[in-house]
Amino acid sequence: MCLYIFIGANSQAFANTGSLVTCVKNFPESRGVVLGILKGYLGLSGAIITQLYSAIYYDDTKALILLIGWLPAAISFASLRTVRLMKPVRQPNELKVFYNFLYISLGLAGFLLVMIIVEKEVHFTRSEYGVSAATVLFLLFLPLAVVSIEEYKIWQSKRLALVDPSPVKIVTEGEKVNLNEVTNNGNNSVSAVSNDTKWWENVFSPPERGEDYTILQALFSIDMLILFICSICGIGGTLTAIDNLGQIGKSLRYPKKSISTFVSLVSIWNYLGRVFSGFVSEHFLHKYKFPRPLMLTLTMLLSCVGHLLIAFDVPNGLYAASVIIGFCFGAQWPLLFAIISELFGLKYYATLYNFGSVASPLGLYVLNVLMTGHVYDKEAKKQLTALGLERKKGQELNCIGVNCYKLSFVVITAATFFGVIVSVILVARTRTFYKGDIYKRFRDEATVAEAEMAGVENGSKAEKDAKHVPTQD
């Protein structure tokens, strides 16, 4: 069982790394949006799997393990030829396409929320689950239709460009040289790091922010240390609240129906937090040069409100706490991964992305297992003693009242606020960096790639025209 849990828990990291890192490298100028969409779908994945399981196996609980075993593997094999790195050629309506993906995912999230609510009130037959699963699959694959339409438009524009040579820009050798000079001048230090610096060299002498750090340069940098501390405090705190949400509701005397509602609220707001932070942070960064670390700071500060609502048992406050904590937990992930990619470059992003994820279980262990669990057990034993009862061996401890989690969440609030203060240091350190044009190097690379493609197309057209020129004997 331990081996199964080990393989199952780590399998998600493989799928995340393969898809997410590839997409960020393919769309570097829209990385916040890409991270928001992908992390948003990840937040919906549990509800999607539930709908498919109910439609395929209905109430066969043993088959759930089988479904979890074959479905992700089948999707991974089906995606082998499509998930790949591509030349960074930016399309003019790229952001519009991503917004179409957002609208589709919002529709999917809304449908899943309605289904969760209806399923609690109405008993579904297997055929009804089949209709629900078919709708989910339709919304899940609808982005492929958007992509197909865009690819058709691109193919049509290229075809028209070959037929009508007037809009085709002929790239001369001089222009190619100038384009190369623009790219090389902006990335001299990057090339030096990429080609000359070995992984063990210059560990404590990193390049400028935004350039490609080596793995050790990134891991031993102050910026990464700050992000790691922020993740332990911020993500660890919200994850502790989510992990104990059912037990918190029980200890604060909420009815069972309300407790299930809390779980649904956390799930849907977790998704909304992911897509919101991705799209909004990207919009603010492009339009106002609003630094992404500052948005991370504000998100962590907002999560403190949710922790305090739990700590002091505000009347019906657990509903608001579920919304706030779910939103903040989801919002922190795209922000964290986008900041890592922006500060340390994309060359070793796969490794650095996974290192950023390590802070989450570490924070959960410290704040949940060592602190919250210990305080809860201590308070439960105190209540047993006050009732004159003695705990039997193996008996589950139950604690009722505000004191069960009050101290724990006051400490979590303090830890999160400490993370806020630490993140302010990162905001100050990266203020100048985010005021500049942080995506210039990627635009230069895209310009060179477009010029190369135009040169190839012009060359092929010239060859085609040469073949049709009549020769005189």
CSV table of C-alpha atoms in Angstrom, one decimal:
chain,number,residue,atom,x,y,z
A,1,MET,CA,0.0,0.0,0.0
A,2,CYS,CA,2.9,2.4,0.8
A,3,LEU,CA,4.4,1.7,-2.6
A,4,TYR,CA,1.1,2.3,-4.3
A,5,ILE,CA,0.6,5.6,-2.5
A,6,PHE,CA,4.2,6.6,-3.3
A,7,ILE,CA,3.8,5.9,-7.0
A,8,GLY,CA,0.3,7.5,-7.2
A,9,ALA,CA,1.3,10.6,-5.3
A,10,ASN,CA,4.3,11.2,-7.5
A,11,SER,CA,2.6,10.4,-10.8
A,12,GLN,CA,0.9,13.8,-10.7
A,13,ALA,CA,4.3,15.6,-10.7
A,14,PHE,CA,5.3,13.8,-13.9
A,15,ALA,CA,2.1,14.9,-15.8
A,16,ASN,CA,2.3,18.4,-14.4
A,17,THR,CA,5.9,18.8,-15.4
A,18,GLY,CA,5.4,17.5,-18.9
A,19,SER,CA,2.4,19.6,-19.7
A,20,LEU,CA,2.8,22.7,-17.7
A,21,VAL,CA,6.6,23.4,-18.3
A,22,THR,CA,6.1,22.7,-22.0
A,23,CYS,CA,3.2,25.2,-22.3
A,24,VAL,CA,5.1,27.9,-20.4
A,25,LYS,CA,8.1,27.5,-22.7
A,26,ASN,CA,5.9,27.6,-25.8
A,27,PHE,CA,4.0,30.7,-24.6
A,28,PRO,CA,6.5,32.6,-22.4
A,29,GLU,CA,4.9,36.0,-22.9
A,30,SER,CA,1.5,34.7,-21.6
A,31,ARG,CA,2.9,32.4,-18.9
A,32,GLY,CA,0.6,33.7,-16.2
A,33,VAL,CA,-2.5,33.0,-18.3
A,34,VAL,CA,-1.2,29.6,-19.3
A,35,LEU,CA,-0.5,28.7,-15.6
A,36,GLY,CA,-3.9,29.9,-14.5
A,37,ILE,CA,-5.7,27.8,-17.1
A,38,LEU,CA,-3.7,24.6,-16.5
A,39,LYS,CA,-3.9,24.9,-12.8
A,40,GLY,CA,-7.6,25.7,-13.0
A,41,TYR,CA,-8.3,22.5,-14.9
A,42,LEU,CA,-6.2,20.6,-12.3
A,43,GLY,CA,-8.5,22.0,-9.6
A,44,LEU,CA,-11.5,20.6,-11.5
A,45,SER,CA,-9.9,17.2,-12.2
A,46,GLY,CA,-11.3,15.5,-9.1
A,47,ALA,CA,-14.9,16.5,-9.9
A,48,ILE,CA,-14.3,15.5,-13.6
A,49,ILE,CA,-13.0,12.0,-12.6
A,50,THR,CA,-16.0,11.6,-10.3
A,51,GLN,CA,-18.4,12.2,-13.1
A,52,LEU,CA,-16.6,9.8,-15.4
A,53,TYR,CA,-16.4,7.1,-12.7
A,54,SER,CA,-20.1,7.3,-11.9
A,55,ALA,CA,-21.0,7.0,-15.6
A,56,ILE,CA,-18.6,4.1,-16.4
A,57,TYR,CA,-18.7,2.0,-13.1
A,58,TYR,CA,-21.7,3.6,-11.3
A,59,ASP,CA,-21.4,2.4,-7.6
A,60,ASP,CA,-18.6,-0.2,-8.1
A,61,THR,CA,-16.2,1.1,-5.5
A,62,LYS,CA,-13.4,-1.4,-6.3
A,63,ALA,CA,-13.4,-0.2,-9.9
A,64,LEU,CA,-12.4,3.3,-8.8
A,65,ILE,CA,-8.7,2.2,-8.3
A,66,LEU,CA,-8.9,0.6,-11.8
A,67,LEU,CA,-10.2,3.9,-13.3
A,68,ILE,CA,-7.4,5.9,-11.6
A,69,GLY,CA,-4.9,3.4,-13.0
A,70,TRP,CA,-5.8,3.3,-16.7
A,71,LEU,CA,-7.4,6.7,-17.5
A,72,PRO,CA,-4.4,9.0,-16.7
A,73,ALA,CA,-2.1,6.5,-18.5
A,74,ALA,CA,-4.3,6.4,-21.6
A,75,ILE,CA,-4.4,10.2,-21.8
A,76,SER,CA,-0.7,10.4,-21.4
A,77,PHE,CA,-0.1,8.0,-24.2
A,78,ALA,CA,-2.6,9.8,-26.4
A,79,SER,CA,-0.8,13.1,-25.8
A,80,LEU,CA,2.7,11.8,-26.6
A,81,ARG,CA,2.8,13.4,-30.1
A,82,THR,CA,1.1,16.7,-29.2
A,83,VAL,CA,2.8,17.9,-26.0
A,84,ARG,CA,6.1,19.2,-27.3
A,85,LEU,CA,8.3,22.3,-27.5
A,86,MET,CA,7.7,24.5,-30.5
A,87,LYS,CA,9.4,27.6,-31.9
A,88,PRO,CA,8.2,30.7,-30.1
A,89,VAL,CA,6.1,32.3,-32.9
A,90,ARG,CA,3.6,34.6,-31.3
A,91,GLN,CA,0.2,34.9,-32.9
A,92,PRO,CA,-1.5,38.3,-32.8
A,93,ASN,CA,-4.8,36.9,-31.3
A,94,GLU,CA,-3.0,34.6,-28.9
A,95,LEU,CA,-4.6,36.2,-25.8
A,96,LYS,CA,-8.1,36.0,-27.3
A,97,VAL,CA,-7.7,32.3,-27.8
A,98,PHE,CA,-6.6,31.9,-24.1
A,99,TYR,CA,-9.7,33.9,-23.1
A,100,ASN,CA,-11.9,31.5,-25.1
A,101,PHE,CA,-10.2,28.7,-23.1
A,102,LEU,CA,-11.1,30.6,-19.9
A,103,TYR,CA,-14.8,30.9,-20.9
A,104,ILE,CA,-15.0,27.2,-21.6
A,105,SER,CA,-13.4,26.3,-18.3
A,106,LEU,CA,-15.8,28.6,-16.5
A,107,GLY,CA,-18.7,26.8,-18.2
A,108,LEU,CA,-17.3,23.5,-17.2
A,109,ALA,CA,-16.8,24.6,-13.6
A,110,GLY,CA,-20.3,26.0,-13.4
A,111,PHE,CA,-21.8,22.7,-14.8
A,112,LEU,CA,-19.8,20.7,-12.3
A,113,LEU,CA,-20.9,22.9,-9.4
A,114,VAL,CA,-24.6,22.4,-10.4
A,115,MET,CA,-24.1,18.7,-10.7
A,116,ILE,CA,-22.5,18.5,-7.2
A,117,ILE,CA,-25.5,20.3,-5.7
A,118,VAL,CA,-28.1,18.4,-7.6
A,119,GLU,CA,-26.5,15.0,-6.9
A,120,LYS,CA,-26.9,15.7,-3.1
A,121,GLU,CA,-30.6,16.1,-3.5
A,122,VAL,CA,-31.5,13.7,-6.3
A,123,HIS,CA,-30.6,10.0,-6.8
A,124,PHE,CA,-29.1,9.6,-10.3
A,125,THR,CA,-29.4,6.4,-12.4
A,126,ARG,CA,-26.4,5.1,-14.4
A,127,SER,CA,-27.9,6.5,-17.7
A,128,GLU,CA,-28.3,9.9,-16.1
A,129,TYR,CA,-24.7,9.9,-15.0
A,130,GLY,CA,-23.9,9.0,-18.6
A,131,VAL,CA,-25.5,12.2,-19.8
A,132,SER,CA,-23.7,14.2,-17.2
A,133,ALA,CA,-20.3,12.6,-18.2
A,134,ALA,CA,-21.0,13.2,-21.9
A,135,THR,CA,-21.6,16.9,-21.2
A,136,VAL,CA,-18.4,17.1,-19.2
A,137,LEU,CA,-16.4,15.4,-22.0
A,138,PHE,CA,-18.0,17.8,-24.5
A,139,LEU,CA,-16.9,20.8,-22.5
A,140,LEU,CA,-13.5,19.2,-21.8
A,141,PHE,CA,-12.7,18.7,-25.5
A,142,LEU,CA,-14.3,21.9,-26.7
A,143,PRO,CA,-10.9,23.8,-26.6
A,144,LEU,CA,-9.8,21.4,-29.4
A,145,ALA,CA,-12.5,23.0,-31.6
A,146,VAL,CA,-11.1,26.5,-30.8
A,147,VAL,CA,-7.5,25.3,-31.6
A,148,SER,CA,-8.7,23.7,-34.9
A,149,ILE,CA,-10.4,26.9,-36.0
A,150,GLU,CA,-7.3,29.0,-35.2
A,151,GLU,CA,-5.0,26.5,-37.1
A,152,TYR,CA,-7.4,26.7,-40.1
A,153,LYS,CA,-7.2,30.5,-40.0
A,154,ILE,CA,-3.4,30.4,-39.9
A,155,TRP,CA,-3.2,27.9,-42.7
A,156,GLN,CA,-5.6,30.1,-44.8
A,157,SER,CA,-3.5,33.2,-44.2
A,158,LYS,CA,-0.3,31.3,-45.3
A,159,ARG,CA,-2.1,30.0,-48.4
A,160,LEU,CA,-3.2,33.6,-49.3
A,161,ALA,CA,0.3,34.9,-48.7
A,162,LEU,CA,1.7,32.4,-51.2
A,163,VAL,CA,-1.0,33.2,-53.8
A,164,ASP,CA,-0.7,37.0,-53.4
A,165,PRO,CA,2.9,38.0,-53.0
A,166,SER,CA,2.2,41.6,-52.2
A,167,PRO,CA,1.8,41.2,-48.4
A,168,VAL,CA,4.7,38.9,-48.1
A,169,LYS,CA,7.7,40.6,-46.5
A,170,ILE,CA,11.0,39.7,-48.2
A,171,VAL,CA,13.7,39.3,-45.5
A,172,THR,CA,17.1,40.3,-46.8
A,173,GLU,CA,20.4,39.1,-45.5
A,174,GLY,CA,21.0,42.5,-43.9
A,175,GLU,CA,17.7,42.4,-42.0
A,176,LYS,CA,18.6,38.9,-40.8
A,177,VAL,CA,21.9,40.1,-39.5
A,178,ASN,CA,20.1,43.0,-37.7
A,179,LEU,CA,17.6,40.6,-36.2
A,180,ASN,CA,20.3,38.4,-34.9
A,181,GLU,CA,22.2,41.3,-33.5
A,182,VAL,CA,19.1,42.4,-31.6
A,183,THR,CA,18.7,39.0,-30.1
A,184,ASN,CA,22.4,38.5,-29.3
A,185,ASN,CA,22.8,41.9,-27.7
A,186,GLY,CA,19.9,41.2,-25.4
A,187,ASN,CA,21.1,37.8,-24.4
A,188,ASN,CA,24.9,37.8,-24.3
A,189,SER,CA,24.9,37.0,-20.6
A,190,VAL,CA,22.3,34.3,-21.1
A,191,SER,CA,24.4,32.6,-23.7
A,192,ALA,CA,27.4,32.8,-21.4
A,193,VAL,CA,25.5,31.2,-18.6
A,194,SER,CA,24.0,28.5,-20.9
A,195,ASN,CA,27.2,27.6,-22.8
A,196,ASP,CA,30.1,28.2,-20.4
A,197,THR,CA,28.8,27.9,-16.9
A,198,LYS,CA,28.7,24.3,-15.6
A,199,TRP,CA,26.2,23.3,-13.0
A,200,TRP,CA,28.8,23.5,-10.1
A,201,GLU,CA,30.3,26.8,-11.2
A,202,ASN,CA,29.5,30.4,-10.0
A,203,VAL,CA,26.9,29.1,-7.5
A,204,PHE,CA,27.0,32.3,-5.5
A,205,SER,CA,27.5,34.6,-8.6
A,206,PRO,CA,24.3,34.3,-10.5
A,207,PRO,CA,23.4,36.3,-13.6
A,208,GLU,CA,20.9,39.1,-13.8
A,209,ARG,CA,17.3,38.3,-12.9
A,210,GLY,CA,15.3,36.9,-15.8
A,211,GLU,CA,18.3,35.2,-17.3
A,212,ASP,CA,18.8,31.4,-17.2
A,213,TYR,CA,20.2,30.5,-13.8
A,214,THR,CA,21.8,27.1,-13.2
A,215,ILE,CA,19.9,24.9,-10.7
A,216,LEU,CA,22.3,25.5,-7.9
A,217,GLN,CA,22.4,29.3,-8.6
A,218,ALA,CA,18.6,29.4,-8.2
A,219,LEU,CA,18.4,27.1,-5.2
A,220,PHE,CA,21.0,29.1,-3.3
A,221,SER,CA,19.7,32.5,-4.2
A,222,ILE,CA,18.0,34.8,-1.7
A,223,ASP,CA,15.0,35.2,-3.9
A,224,MET,CA,14.3,31.4,-4.0
A,225,LEU,CA,14.8,31.3,-0.2
A,226,ILE,CA,12.1,34.0,0.2
A,227,LEU,CA,9.7,32.2,-2.1
A,228,PHE,CA,10.3,29.0,-0.2
A,229,ILE,CA,9.5,30.6,3.1
A,230,CYS,CA,6.4,32.3,1.6
A,231,SER,CA,5.1,29.0,0.3
A,232,ILE,CA,5.6,27.2,3.6
A,233,CYS,CA,3.7,29.9,5.5
A,234,GLY,CA,1.0,30.7,2.8
A,235,ILE,CA,0.3,27.5,1.0
A,236,GLY,CA,1.0,25.4,4.2
A,237,GLY,CA,-1.5,27.4,6.2
A,238,THR,CA,-4.3,27.3,3.6
A,239,LEU,CA,-3.7,23.6,2.9
A,240,THR,CA,-3.9,22.9,6.7
A,241,ALA,CA,-7.3,24.6,6.8
A,242,ILE,CA,-8.6,22.7,3.8
A,243,ASP,CA,-7.3,19.3,5.1
A,244,ASN,CA,-9.1,19.9,8.4
A,245,LEU,CA,-12.2,21.6,7.1
A,246,GLY,CA,-14.6,18.7,7.8
A,247,GLN,CA,-13.4,18.3,11.3
A,248,ILE,CA,-13.4,22.0,11.9
A,249,GLY,CA,-17.1,22.1,10.8
A,250,LYS,CA,-17.9,19.3,13.2
A,251,SER,CA,-16.1,20.8,16.1
A,252,LEU,CA,-17.9,24.1,15.6
A,253,ARG,CA,-21.3,22.3,15.5
A,254,TYR,CA,-22.2,22.9,11.9
A,255,PRO,CA,-24.7,20.3,10.4
A,256,LYS,CA,-23.4,17.6,8.0
A,257,LYS,CA,-25.1,19.2,5.1
A,258,SER,CA,-23.2,22.5,5.7
A,259,ILE,CA,-19.9,20.6,6.0
A,260,SER,CA,-20.4,19.1,2.6
A,261,THR,CA,-21.2,22.6,1.3
A,262,PHE,CA,-17.9,23.8,2.7
A,263,VAL,CA,-16.0,21.2,0.7
A,264,SER,CA,-17.8,22.2,-2.5
A,265,LEU,CA,-17.1,25.9,-1.9
A,266,VAL,CA,-13.4,25.2,-1.4
A,267,SER,CA,-13.3,23.2,-4.6
A,268,ILE,CA,-14.9,25.8,-6.9
A,269,TRP,CA,-13.2,28.8,-5.3
A,270,ASN,CA,-9.9,26.9,-5.6
A,271,TYR,CA,-10.4,26.8,-9.3
A,272,LEU,CA,-11.5,30.4,-9.5
A,273,GLY,CA,-8.5,31.5,-7.5
A,274,ARG,CA,-6.2,29.7,-10.0
A,275,VAL,CA,-7.6,31.3,-13.1
A,276,PHE,CA,-8.1,34.7,-11.5
A,277,SER,CA,-4.5,35.0,-10.3
A,278,GLY,CA,-3.2,33.8,-13.7
A,279,PHE,CA,-5.2,36.1,-15.9
A,280,VAL,CA,-5.4,39.2,-13.6
A,281,SER,CA,-1.7,39.1,-12.7
A,282,GLU,CA,-0.7,38.9,-16.4
A,283,HIS,CA,-3.1,41.8,-17.3
A,284,PHE,CA,-1.8,44.0,-14.5
A,285,LEU,CA,1.8,43.1,-15.3
A,286,HIS,CA,1.5,44.0,-19.0
A,287,LYS,CA,-0.7,47.2,-18.5
A,288,TYR,CA,0.6,48.6,-15.2
A,289,LYS,CA,3.9,46.9,-14.6
A,290,PHE,CA,2.3,45.5,-11.4
A,291,PRO,CA,4.8,43.1,-9.9
A,292,ARG,CA,3.6,39.6,-9.5
A,293,PRO,CA,5.3,39.1,-6.0
A,294,LEU,CA,3.1,42.0,-4.7
A,295,MET,CA,0.0,40.1,-5.9
A,296,LEU,CA,1.3,37.0,-4.0
A,297,THR,CA,1.7,39.3,-0.9
A,298,LEU,CA,-1.9,40.5,-1.2
A,299,THR,CA,-3.2,37.0,-1.6
A,300,MET,CA,-1.5,35.8,1.5
A,301,LEU,CA,-2.8,38.8,3.4
A,302,LEU,CA,-6.3,37.9,2.4
A,303,SER,CA,-5.9,34.3,3.6
A,304,CYS,CA,-5.2,35.7,7.1
A,305,VAL,CA,-8.8,36.9,7.2
A,306,GLY,CA,-10.0,33.3,6.5
A,307,HIS,CA,-7.8,31.9,9.2
A,308,LEU,CA,-9.1,34.4,11.8
A,309,LEU,CA,-12.7,33.6,10.9
A,310,ILE,CA,-12.0,30.0,11.9
A,311,ALA,CA,-10.0,30.9,15.0
A,312,PHE,CA,-12.7,33.1,16.6
A,313,ASP,CA,-15.8,31.2,15.3
A,314,VAL,CA,-17.6,34.1,13.8
A,315,PRO,CA,-21.3,33.2,13.3
A,316,ASN,CA,-21.6,31.5,9.9
A,317,GLY,CA,-18.0,32.5,9.3
A,318,LEU,CA,-16.9,29.1,8.1
A,319,TYR,CA,-18.9,29.7,4.8
A,320,ALA,CA,-16.8,32.9,4.1
A,321,ALA,CA,-13.7,31.2,5.4
A,322,SER,CA,-14.2,28.3,2.9
A,323,VAL,CA,-14.5,30.8,0.0
A,324,ILE,CA,-11.5,32.9,1.1
A,325,ILE,CA,-9.2,30.0,1.9
A,326,GLY,CA,-10.1,28.1,-1.3
A,327,PHE,CA,-9.6,31.2,-3.4
A,328,CYS,CA,-6.2,32.0,-1.8
A,329,PHE,CA,-4.9,28.4,-1.9
A,330,GLY,CA,-5.7,28.3,-5.6
A,331,ALA,CA,-4.4,31.8,-6.4
A,332,GLN,CA,-0.9,31.2,-4.8
A,333,TRP,CA,0.1,28.3,-7.2
A,334,PRO,CA,0.1,30.2,-10.6
A,335,LEU,CA,1.7,33.2,-8.9
A,336,LEU,CA,4.5,31.1,-7.4
A,337,PHE,CA,5.3,29.2,-10.5
A,338,ALA,CA,5.2,32.3,-12.7
A,339,ILE,CA,7.5,34.2,-10.4
A,340,ILE,CA,10.0,31.3,-10.5
A,341,SER,CA,10.0,31.3,-14.3
A,342,GLU,CA,10.4,35.0,-14.5
A,343,LEU,CA,13.2,35.4,-12.0
A,344,PHE,CA,15.3,32.3,-12.8
A,345,GLY,CA,14.7,31.7,-16.5
A,346,LEU,CA,13.2,28.8,-18.4
A,347,LYS,CA,16.2,26.6,-19.1
A,348,TYR,CA,15.9,24.6,-15.9
A,349,TYR,CA,12.3,25.5,-15.2
A,350,ALA,CA,11.2,21.8,-14.9
A,351,THR,CA,13.5,21.3,-11.9
A,352,LEU,CA,12.9,24.6,-10.2
A,353,TYR,CA,9.1,24.3,-10.7
A,354,ASN,CA,9.1,21.0,-8.8
A,355,PHE,CA,11.4,22.5,-6.1
A,356,GLY,CA,8.8,25.2,-5.5
A,357,SER,CA,6.2,22.5,-5.0
A,358,VAL,CA,8.3,20.9,-2.2
A,359,ALA,CA,7.4,23.8,0.2
A,360,SER,CA,3.7,22.8,0.2
A,361,PRO,CA,4.1,19.3,1.9
A,362,LEU,CA,6.8,20.7,4.2
A,363,GLY,CA,4.5,23.5,5.4
A,364,LEU,CA,1.6,21.1,5.7
A,365,TYR,CA,3.6,18.8,7.9
A,366,VAL,CA,4.8,21.5,10.2
A,367,LEU,CA,1.5,23.4,10.6
A,368,ASN,CA,-0.9,20.5,10.3
A,369,VAL,CA,0.8,17.4,11.8
A,370,LEU,CA,3.2,18.8,14.3
A,371,MET,CA,1.1,21.8,15.5
A,372,THR,CA,-2.7,21.6,14.6
A,373,GLY,CA,-3.0,17.8,15.2
A,374,HIS,CA,-1.2,18.0,18.4
A,375,VAL,CA,-3.3,20.9,19.8
A,376,TYR,CA,-6.5,19.2,18.7
A,377,ASP,CA,-5.6,15.9,20.4
A,378,LYS,CA,-4.6,17.7,23.6
A,379,GLU,CA,-7.9,19.7,23.8
A,380,ALA,CA,-9.9,16.5,23.1
A,381,LYS,CA,-8.1,14.6,25.9
A,382,LYS,CA,-8.8,17.6,28.2
A,383,GLN,CA,-12.5,17.4,27.4
A,384,LEU,CA,-12.5,13.6,28.1
A,385,THR,CA,-10.9,14.2,31.5
A,386,ALA,CA,-13.5,16.9,32.3
A,387,LEU,CA,-16.3,14.4,31.6
A,388,GLY,CA,-14.6,11.9,33.8
A,389,LEU,CA,-14.0,9.5,31.0
A,390,GLU,CA,-10.8,7.6,30.0
A,391,ARG,CA,-9.7,7.1,26.4
A,392,LYS,CA,-9.8,3.5,25.3
A,393,LYS,CA,-6.9,2.2,23.2
A,394,GLY,CA,-7.5,2.9,19.5
A,395,GLN,CA,-10.5,5.2,20.3
A,396,GLU,CA,-10.9,8.2,18.0
A,397,LEU,CA,-10.6,11.6,19.7
A,398,ASN,CA,-13.4,14.1,19.2
A,399,CYS,CA,-13.2,17.7,20.2
A,400,ILE,CA,-16.2,20.1,20.3
A,401,GLY,CA,-15.9,23.8,20.7
A,402,VAL,CA,-14.0,26.9,19.5
A,403,ASN,CA,-10.9,26.0,21.5
A,404,CYS,CA,-10.2,22.9,19.4
A,405,TYR,CA,-8.7,25.0,16.6
A,406,LYS,CA,-8.5,28.5,18.1
A,407,LEU,CA,-4.8,28.4,19.1
A,408,SER,CA,-3.8,26.5,16.0
A,409,PHE,CA,-5.3,29.1,13.6
A,410,VAL,CA,-4.0,32.0,15.6
A,411,VAL,CA,-0.5,30.5,15.1
A,412,ILE,CA,-1.3,29.8,11.4
A,413,THR,CA,-2.4,33.5,11.0
A,414,ALA,CA,0.8,34.7,12.6
A,415,ALA,CA,2.9,32.4,10.4
A,416,THR,CA,1.1,33.6,7.3
A,417,PHE,CA,1.6,37.2,8.3
A,418,PHE,CA,5.2,36.5,8.7
A,419,GLY,CA,5.2,35.1,5.2
A,420,VAL,CA,3.6,38.4,4.1
A,421,ILE,CA,6.4,40.4,5.7
A,422,VAL,CA,9.0,38.2,4.0
A,423,SER,CA,7.3,38.5,0.6
A,424,VAL,CA,7.4,42.3,0.9
A,425,ILE,CA,11.2,41.9,0.9
A,426,LEU,CA,11.0,40.1,-2.4
A,427,VAL,CA,8.7,42.9,-3.8
A,428,ALA,CA,11.3,45.4,-2.9
A,429,ARG,CA,14.2,43.4,-4.3
A,430,THR,CA,12.4,42.8,-7.7
A,431,ARG,CA,10.7,46.2,-8.1
A,432,THR,CA,13.2,47.4,-10.6
A,433,PHE,CA,13.1,44.1,-12.5
A,434,TYR,CA,9.4,44.2,-13.0
A,435,LYS,CA,9.4,47.8,-14.0
A,436,GLY,CA,11.5,46.8,-17.1
A,437,ASP,CA,10.5,44.8,-20.1
A,438,ILE,CA,10.9,41.3,-18.7
A,439,TYR,CA,9.7,39.6,-21.9
A,440,LYS,CA,12.0,41.4,-24.3
A,441,ARG,CA,14.3,38.4,-24.9
A,442,PHE,CA,11.3,36.2,-25.8
A,443,ARG,CA,9.9,38.7,-28.3
A,444,ASP,CA,13.4,38.9,-29.9
A,445,GLU,CA,13.5,35.1,-30.2
A,446,ALA,CA,10.0,35.1,-31.7
A,447,THR,CA,11.0,37.8,-34.2
A,448,VAL,CA,14.0,35.8,-35.3
A,449,ALA,CA,11.8,32.6,-35.6
A,450,GLU,CA,9.2,34.5,-37.7
A,451,ALA,CA,12.0,35.9,-39.9
A,452,GLU,CA,13.4,32.4,-40.4
A,453,MET,CA,10.0,31.0,-41.3
A,454,ALA,CA,9.4,33.9,-43.7
A,455,GLY,CA,12.7,33.2,-45.3
A,456,VAL,CA,11.9,29.6,-45.8
A,457,GLU,CA,8.5,30.4,-47.3
A,458,ASN,CA,10.0,33.0,-49.6
A,459,GLY,CA,12.7,30.5,-50.7
A,460,SER,CA,10.2,27.8,-51.4
A,461,LYS,CA,8.0,30.2,-53.4
A,462,ALA,CA,11.0,31.4,-55.4
A,463,GLU,CA,11.9,27.8,-56.2
A,464,LYS,CA,8.3,27.1,-57.3
A,465,ASP,CA,8.3,30.2,-59.5
A,466,ALA,CA,11.6,29.2,-61.1
A,467,LYS,CA,10.2,25.9,-62.1
A,468,HIS,CA,7.4,27.6,-64.0
A,469,VAL,CA,9.7,29.9,-65.9
A,470,PRO,CA,9.9,28.7,-69.6
A,471,THR,CA,13.3,28.0,-70.9
A,472,GLN,CA,14.5,29.1,-74.4
A,473,ASP,CA,16.4,26.7,-76.6
